[in-house]
Short mmCIF file of C-alpha atoms in Angstrom, two decimals:
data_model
loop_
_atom_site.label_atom_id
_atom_site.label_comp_id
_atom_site.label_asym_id
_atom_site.label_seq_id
_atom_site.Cartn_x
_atom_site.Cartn_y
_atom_site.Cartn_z
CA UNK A 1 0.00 0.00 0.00
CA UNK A 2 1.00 3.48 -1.05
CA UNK A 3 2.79 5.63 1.74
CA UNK A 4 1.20 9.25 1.32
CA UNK A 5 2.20 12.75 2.45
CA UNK A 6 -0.02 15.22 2.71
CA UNK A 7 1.44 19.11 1.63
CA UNK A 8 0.15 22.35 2.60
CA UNK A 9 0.69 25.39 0.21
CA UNK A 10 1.19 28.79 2.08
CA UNK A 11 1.00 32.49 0.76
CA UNK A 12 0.99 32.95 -2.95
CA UNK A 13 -1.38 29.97 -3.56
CA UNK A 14 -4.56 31.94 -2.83
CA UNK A 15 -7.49 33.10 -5.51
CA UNK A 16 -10.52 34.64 -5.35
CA UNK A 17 -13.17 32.31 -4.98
CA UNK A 18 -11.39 29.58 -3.42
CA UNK A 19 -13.82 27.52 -1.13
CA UNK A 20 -16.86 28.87 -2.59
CA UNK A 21 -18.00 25.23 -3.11
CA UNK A 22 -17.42 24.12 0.75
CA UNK A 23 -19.43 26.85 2.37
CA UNK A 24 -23.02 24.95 2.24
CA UNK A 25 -21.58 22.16 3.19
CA UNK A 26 -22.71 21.33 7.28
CA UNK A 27 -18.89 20.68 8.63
CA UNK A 28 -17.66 24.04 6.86
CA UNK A 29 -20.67 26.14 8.01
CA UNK A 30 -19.65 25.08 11.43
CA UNK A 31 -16.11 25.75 10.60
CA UNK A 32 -16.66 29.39 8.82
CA UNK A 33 -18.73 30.53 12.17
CA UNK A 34 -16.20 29.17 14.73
CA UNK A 35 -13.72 31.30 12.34
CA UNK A 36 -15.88 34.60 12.20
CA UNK A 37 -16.21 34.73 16.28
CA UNK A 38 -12.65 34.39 16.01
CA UNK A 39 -11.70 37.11 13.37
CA UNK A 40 -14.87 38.77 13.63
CA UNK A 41 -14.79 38.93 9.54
CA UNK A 42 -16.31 36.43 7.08
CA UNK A 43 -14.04 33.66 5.35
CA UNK A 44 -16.41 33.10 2.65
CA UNK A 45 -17.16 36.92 2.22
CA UNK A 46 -13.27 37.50 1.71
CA UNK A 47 -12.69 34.72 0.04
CA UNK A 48 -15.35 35.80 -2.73
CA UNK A 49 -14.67 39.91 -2.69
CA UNK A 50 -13.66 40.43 -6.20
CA UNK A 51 -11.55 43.28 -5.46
CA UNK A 52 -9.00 40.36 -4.06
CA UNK A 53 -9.05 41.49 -0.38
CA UNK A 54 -8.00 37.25 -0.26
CA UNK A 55 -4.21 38.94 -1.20
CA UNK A 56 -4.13 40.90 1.68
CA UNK A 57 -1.54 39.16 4.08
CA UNK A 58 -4.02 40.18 6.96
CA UNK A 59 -6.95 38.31 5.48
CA UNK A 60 -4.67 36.04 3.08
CA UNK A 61 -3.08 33.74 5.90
CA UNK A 62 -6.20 33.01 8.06
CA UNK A 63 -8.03 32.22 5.23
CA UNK A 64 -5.67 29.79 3.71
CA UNK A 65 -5.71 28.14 7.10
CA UNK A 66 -9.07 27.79 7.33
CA UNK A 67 -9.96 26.55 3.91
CA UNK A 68 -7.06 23.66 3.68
CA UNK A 69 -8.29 22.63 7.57
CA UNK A 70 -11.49 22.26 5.89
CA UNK A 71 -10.32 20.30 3.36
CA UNK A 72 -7.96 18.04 5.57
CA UNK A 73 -11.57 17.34 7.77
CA UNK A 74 -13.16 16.12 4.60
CA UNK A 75 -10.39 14.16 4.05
CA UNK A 76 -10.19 12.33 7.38
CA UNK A 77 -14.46 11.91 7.33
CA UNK A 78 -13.92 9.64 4.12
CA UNK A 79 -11.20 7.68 6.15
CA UNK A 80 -8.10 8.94 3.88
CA UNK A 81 -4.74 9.99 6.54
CA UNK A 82 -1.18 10.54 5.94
CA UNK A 83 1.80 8.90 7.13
CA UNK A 84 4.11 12.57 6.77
CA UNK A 85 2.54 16.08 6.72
CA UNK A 86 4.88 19.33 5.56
CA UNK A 87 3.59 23.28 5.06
CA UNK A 88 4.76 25.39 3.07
CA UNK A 89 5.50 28.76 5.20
CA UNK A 90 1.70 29.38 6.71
CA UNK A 91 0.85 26.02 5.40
CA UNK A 92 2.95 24.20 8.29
CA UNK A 93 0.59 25.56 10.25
CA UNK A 94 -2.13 22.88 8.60
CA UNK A 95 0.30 20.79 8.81
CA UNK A 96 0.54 20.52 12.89
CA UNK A 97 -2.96 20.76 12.79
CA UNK A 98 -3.30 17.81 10.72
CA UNK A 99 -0.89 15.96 12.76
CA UNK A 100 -3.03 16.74 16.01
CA UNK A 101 -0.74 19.11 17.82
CA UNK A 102 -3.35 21.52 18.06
CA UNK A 103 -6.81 21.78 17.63
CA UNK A 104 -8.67 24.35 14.68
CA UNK A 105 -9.17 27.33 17.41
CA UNK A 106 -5.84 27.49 19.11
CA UNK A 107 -4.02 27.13 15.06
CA UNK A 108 -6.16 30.13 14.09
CA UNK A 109 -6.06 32.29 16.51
CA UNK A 110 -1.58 31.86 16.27
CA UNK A 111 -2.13 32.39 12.26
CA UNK A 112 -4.31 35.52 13.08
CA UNK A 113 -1.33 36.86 14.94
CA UNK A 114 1.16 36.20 12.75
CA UNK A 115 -0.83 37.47 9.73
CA UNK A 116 -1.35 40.88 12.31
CA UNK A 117 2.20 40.87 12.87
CA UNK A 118 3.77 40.14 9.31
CA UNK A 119 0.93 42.23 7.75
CA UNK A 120 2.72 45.32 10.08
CA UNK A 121 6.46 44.95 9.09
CA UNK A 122 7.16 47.18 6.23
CA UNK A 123 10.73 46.45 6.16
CA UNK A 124 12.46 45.20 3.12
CA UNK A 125 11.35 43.09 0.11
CA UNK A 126 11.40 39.45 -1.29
CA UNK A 127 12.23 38.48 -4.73
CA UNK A 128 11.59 35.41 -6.74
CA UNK A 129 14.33 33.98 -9.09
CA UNK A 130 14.50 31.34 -11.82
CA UNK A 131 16.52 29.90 -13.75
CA UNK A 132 19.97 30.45 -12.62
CA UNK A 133 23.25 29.14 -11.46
CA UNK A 134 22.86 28.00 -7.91
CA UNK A 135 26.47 28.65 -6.87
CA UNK A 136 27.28 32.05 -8.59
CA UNK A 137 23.39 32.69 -6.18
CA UNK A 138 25.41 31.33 -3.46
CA UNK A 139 28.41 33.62 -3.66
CA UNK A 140 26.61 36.15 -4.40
CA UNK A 141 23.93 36.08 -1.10
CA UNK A 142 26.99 35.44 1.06
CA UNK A 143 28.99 38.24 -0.25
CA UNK A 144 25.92 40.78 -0.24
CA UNK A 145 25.16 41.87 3.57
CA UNK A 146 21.53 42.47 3.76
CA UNK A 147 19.82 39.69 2.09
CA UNK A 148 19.19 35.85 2.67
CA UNK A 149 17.40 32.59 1.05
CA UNK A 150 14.18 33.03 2.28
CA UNK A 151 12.90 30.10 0.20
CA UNK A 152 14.30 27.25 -1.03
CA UNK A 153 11.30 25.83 -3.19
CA UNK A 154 13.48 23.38 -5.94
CA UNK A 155 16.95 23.63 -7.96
CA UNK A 156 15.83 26.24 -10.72
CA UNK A 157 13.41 28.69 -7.97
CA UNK A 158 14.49 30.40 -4.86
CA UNK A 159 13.11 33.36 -2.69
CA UNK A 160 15.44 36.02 -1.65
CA UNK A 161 14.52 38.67 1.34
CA UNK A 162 15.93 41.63 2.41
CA UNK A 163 16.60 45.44 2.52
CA UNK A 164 15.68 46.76 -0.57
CA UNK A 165 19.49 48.09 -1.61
CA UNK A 166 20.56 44.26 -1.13
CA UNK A 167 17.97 42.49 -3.11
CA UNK A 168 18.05 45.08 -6.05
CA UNK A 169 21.91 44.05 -5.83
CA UNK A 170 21.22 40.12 -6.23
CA UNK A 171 18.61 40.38 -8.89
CA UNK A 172 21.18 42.94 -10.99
CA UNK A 173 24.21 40.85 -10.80
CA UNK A 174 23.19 37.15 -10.77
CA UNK A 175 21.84 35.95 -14.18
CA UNK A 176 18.74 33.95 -14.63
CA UNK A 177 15.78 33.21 -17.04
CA UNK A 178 13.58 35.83 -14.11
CA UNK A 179 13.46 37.32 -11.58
CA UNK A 180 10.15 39.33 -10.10
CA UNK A 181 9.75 41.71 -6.68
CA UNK A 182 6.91 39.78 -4.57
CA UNK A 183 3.99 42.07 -3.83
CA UNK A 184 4.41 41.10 -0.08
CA UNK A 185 4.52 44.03 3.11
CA UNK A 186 8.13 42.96 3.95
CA UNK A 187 10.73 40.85 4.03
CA UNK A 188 9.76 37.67 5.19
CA UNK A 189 11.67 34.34 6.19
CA UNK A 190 14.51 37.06 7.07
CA UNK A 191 16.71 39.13 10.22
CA UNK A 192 14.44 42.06 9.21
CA UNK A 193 11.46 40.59 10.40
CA UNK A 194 12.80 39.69 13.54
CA UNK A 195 10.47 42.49 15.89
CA UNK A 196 7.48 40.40 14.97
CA UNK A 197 8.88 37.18 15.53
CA UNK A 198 9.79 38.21 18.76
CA UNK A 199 6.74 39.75 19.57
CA UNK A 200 4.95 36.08 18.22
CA UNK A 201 7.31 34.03 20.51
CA UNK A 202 5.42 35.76 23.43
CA UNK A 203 2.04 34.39 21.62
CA UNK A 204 3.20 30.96 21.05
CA UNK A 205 5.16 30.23 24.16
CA UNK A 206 1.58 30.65 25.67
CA UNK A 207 0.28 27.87 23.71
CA UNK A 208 0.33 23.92 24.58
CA UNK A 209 1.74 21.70 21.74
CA UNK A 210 1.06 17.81 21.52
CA UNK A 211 2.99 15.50 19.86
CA UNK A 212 2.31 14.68 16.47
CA UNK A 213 0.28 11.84 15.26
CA UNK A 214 2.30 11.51 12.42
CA UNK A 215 5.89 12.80 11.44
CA UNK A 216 5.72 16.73 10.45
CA UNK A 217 8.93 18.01 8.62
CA UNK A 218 9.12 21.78 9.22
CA UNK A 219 10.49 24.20 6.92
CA UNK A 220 13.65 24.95 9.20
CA UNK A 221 14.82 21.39 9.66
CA UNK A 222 13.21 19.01 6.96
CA UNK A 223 14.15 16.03 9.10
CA UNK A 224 10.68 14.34 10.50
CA UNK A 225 9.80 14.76 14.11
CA UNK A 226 6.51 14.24 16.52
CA UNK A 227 7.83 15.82 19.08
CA UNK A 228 6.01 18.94 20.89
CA UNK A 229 9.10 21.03 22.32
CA UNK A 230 10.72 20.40 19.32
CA UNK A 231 8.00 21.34 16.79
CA UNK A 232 7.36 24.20 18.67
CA UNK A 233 10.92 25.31 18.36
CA UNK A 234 10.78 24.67 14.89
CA UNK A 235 8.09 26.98 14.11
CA UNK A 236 9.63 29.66 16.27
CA UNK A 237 12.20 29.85 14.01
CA UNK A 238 10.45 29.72 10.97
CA UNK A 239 8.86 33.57 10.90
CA UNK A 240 12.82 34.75 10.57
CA UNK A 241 14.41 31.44 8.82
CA UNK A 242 14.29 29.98 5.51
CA UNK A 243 11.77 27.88 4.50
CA UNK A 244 13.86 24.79 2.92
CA UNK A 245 10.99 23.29 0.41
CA UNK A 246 14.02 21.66 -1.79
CA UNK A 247 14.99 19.66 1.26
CA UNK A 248 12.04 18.94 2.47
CA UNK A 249 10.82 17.45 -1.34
CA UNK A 250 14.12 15.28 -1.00
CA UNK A 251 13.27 13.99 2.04
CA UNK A 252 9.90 12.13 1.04
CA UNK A 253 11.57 9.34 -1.18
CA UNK A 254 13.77 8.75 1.37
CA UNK A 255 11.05 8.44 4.26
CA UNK A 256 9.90 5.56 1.53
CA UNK A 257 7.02 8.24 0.52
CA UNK A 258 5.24 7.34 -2.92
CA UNK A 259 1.98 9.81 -2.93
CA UNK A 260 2.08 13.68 -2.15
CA UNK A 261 -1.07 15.40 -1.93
CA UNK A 262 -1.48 18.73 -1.71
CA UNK A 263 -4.14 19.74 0.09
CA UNK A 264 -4.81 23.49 -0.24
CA UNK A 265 -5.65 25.66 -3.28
CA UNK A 266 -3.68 25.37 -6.70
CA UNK A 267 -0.89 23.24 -7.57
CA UNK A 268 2.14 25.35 -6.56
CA UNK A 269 3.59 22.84 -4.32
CA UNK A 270 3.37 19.62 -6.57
CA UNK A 271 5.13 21.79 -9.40
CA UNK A 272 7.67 22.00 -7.06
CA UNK A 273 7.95 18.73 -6.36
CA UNK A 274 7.87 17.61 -9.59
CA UNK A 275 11.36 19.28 -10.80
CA UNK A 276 13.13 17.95 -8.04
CA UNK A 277 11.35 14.43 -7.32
CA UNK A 278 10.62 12.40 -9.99
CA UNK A 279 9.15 9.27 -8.92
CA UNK A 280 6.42 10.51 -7.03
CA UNK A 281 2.60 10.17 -7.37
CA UNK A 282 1.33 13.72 -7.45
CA UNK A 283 -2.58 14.53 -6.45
CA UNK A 284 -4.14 17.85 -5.44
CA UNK A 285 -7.12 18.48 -3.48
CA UNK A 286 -8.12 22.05 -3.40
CA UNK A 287 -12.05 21.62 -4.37
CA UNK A 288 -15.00 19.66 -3.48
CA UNK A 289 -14.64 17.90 -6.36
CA UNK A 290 -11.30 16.60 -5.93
CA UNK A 291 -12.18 15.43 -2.48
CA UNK A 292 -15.08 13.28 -3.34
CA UNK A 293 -12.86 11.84 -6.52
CA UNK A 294 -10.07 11.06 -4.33
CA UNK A 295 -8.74 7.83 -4.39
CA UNK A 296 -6.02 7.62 -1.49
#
């Protein structure tokens, strides 16, 4: 039988209209008013606004959490679970969630925080680049003060963050196919952002972890762990460190993984996977309809 990881996509994966076929359904009306007492604001309603409040890091975060918890619950009704869960930045907060280290309330009300807190810091920028050669980006980061990998998605596509001097400098003198400023509030997954995450340690210290049902691999150390001091740790880290996708895509083969799902909106993780795994079973589950055609 088929060992199967479930992946959760973070930031960047949202759309308008995402969800719009859970809301009548009786577990996500139950869900969706649990979430508005929360965040006194409407999923759904954001979700659907077509002038794309969804892209808003505020609104953006909580309701990516809330939709691919949704989606994970539908899973688990029709008996499907995972033997390794990963997230993707926000999305390894669905990921503990899914793994039973906390339960929906206590994971939204930390994402709400973070979203406050990262929505606030207006330091610095991020910068996507593809295509390019992975040392001269190497030599390049390390000999530019300023900037860092913020993500590490797969061999051809990294994230830099920064100050705005030091990214410009990166994206001017290493060559590749392109390379695109994030429309993002600051530099995430970097030293600059480092206020917040201190201010957030404060907000999850607070909080009680359980161990994990099932091995989570966190975007600061892709090695699998259940854990709860130590997955707590992990995410501590993770609003200032690098989010280490490549590593974490490595990993599955070798944890004798054959299926990744994503479970989340869009297919931005599995075409990550793809260019760096290739023998993997890829499946995504972002819809109603792909949950009640999934096979396992």
């Amino acid at each position: 039988m088929a060992k199967t990881a479930w992946v959760f996509p973070g930031q960047g994966s949202q759309s308008v209209g995402m969800g719009a076929d859970l809301v009548t359904l009786p577990l996500a009306e139950a869900r969706f008013a649990i979430a508005a007492d929360i965040l006194s604001w409407s999923v759904p309603q954001i979700c659907q606004s077509e002038d794309d409040k969804v892209s808003n890091t505020l609104y953006t975060q909580p309701c990516l959490y809330v939709i691919e918890s949704l989606l994970v619950d539908l899973l688990r009704e029709r008996g499907f679970s995972p033997e390794v869960v990963a997230g993707h930045s926000l999305g390894e907060y669905v990921a503990l969630y899914a793994a039973g280290v906390f339960d929906f309330s206590v994971g939204l009300r930390l994402v709400q925080r973070r979203a406050e807190l990262m929505a606030q810091s207006s330091q610095g920028i991020m910068a996507a680049l593809m295509g390019f050669d992975r040392e001269a980006l190497d030599d390049a980061i390390a000999a530019t003060e300023g900037v860092v990998l913020a993500n590490d998605n797969n061999p051809g596509q990294v994230v830099i963050s920064g100050t705005i001097e030091a990214v410009e400098q990166i994206m001017e003198t290493v060559k590749s196919k392109r390379a695109v400023k994030l429309n993002v509030s600051g530099a995430f997954h970097s030293p600059l952002i480092a206020p917040a995450a201190r201010e957030f340690q404060d907000v999850l210290e607070a909080v009680e972890f359980a161990s994990a049902q099932v091995p989570l691999l966190s975007n600061v150390d892709p090695t699998p762990a259940t854990d709860s001091a130590v997955l707590k740790q992990r995410l501590a880290a993770q609003m200032t460190g690098p989010v280490r996708w490549r590593e974490i895509s490595l990993a599955l083969p070798d944890l004798a993984i054959d299926k990744v799902v994503e479970v989340g909106p869009g297919a931005v993780l599995t075409g990550l996977i793809k260019r760096t795994c290739k023998g993997l079973t890829l499946a995504n589950v972002g819809t109603l309809a792909q949950v009640e055609a999934f096979g396992g």
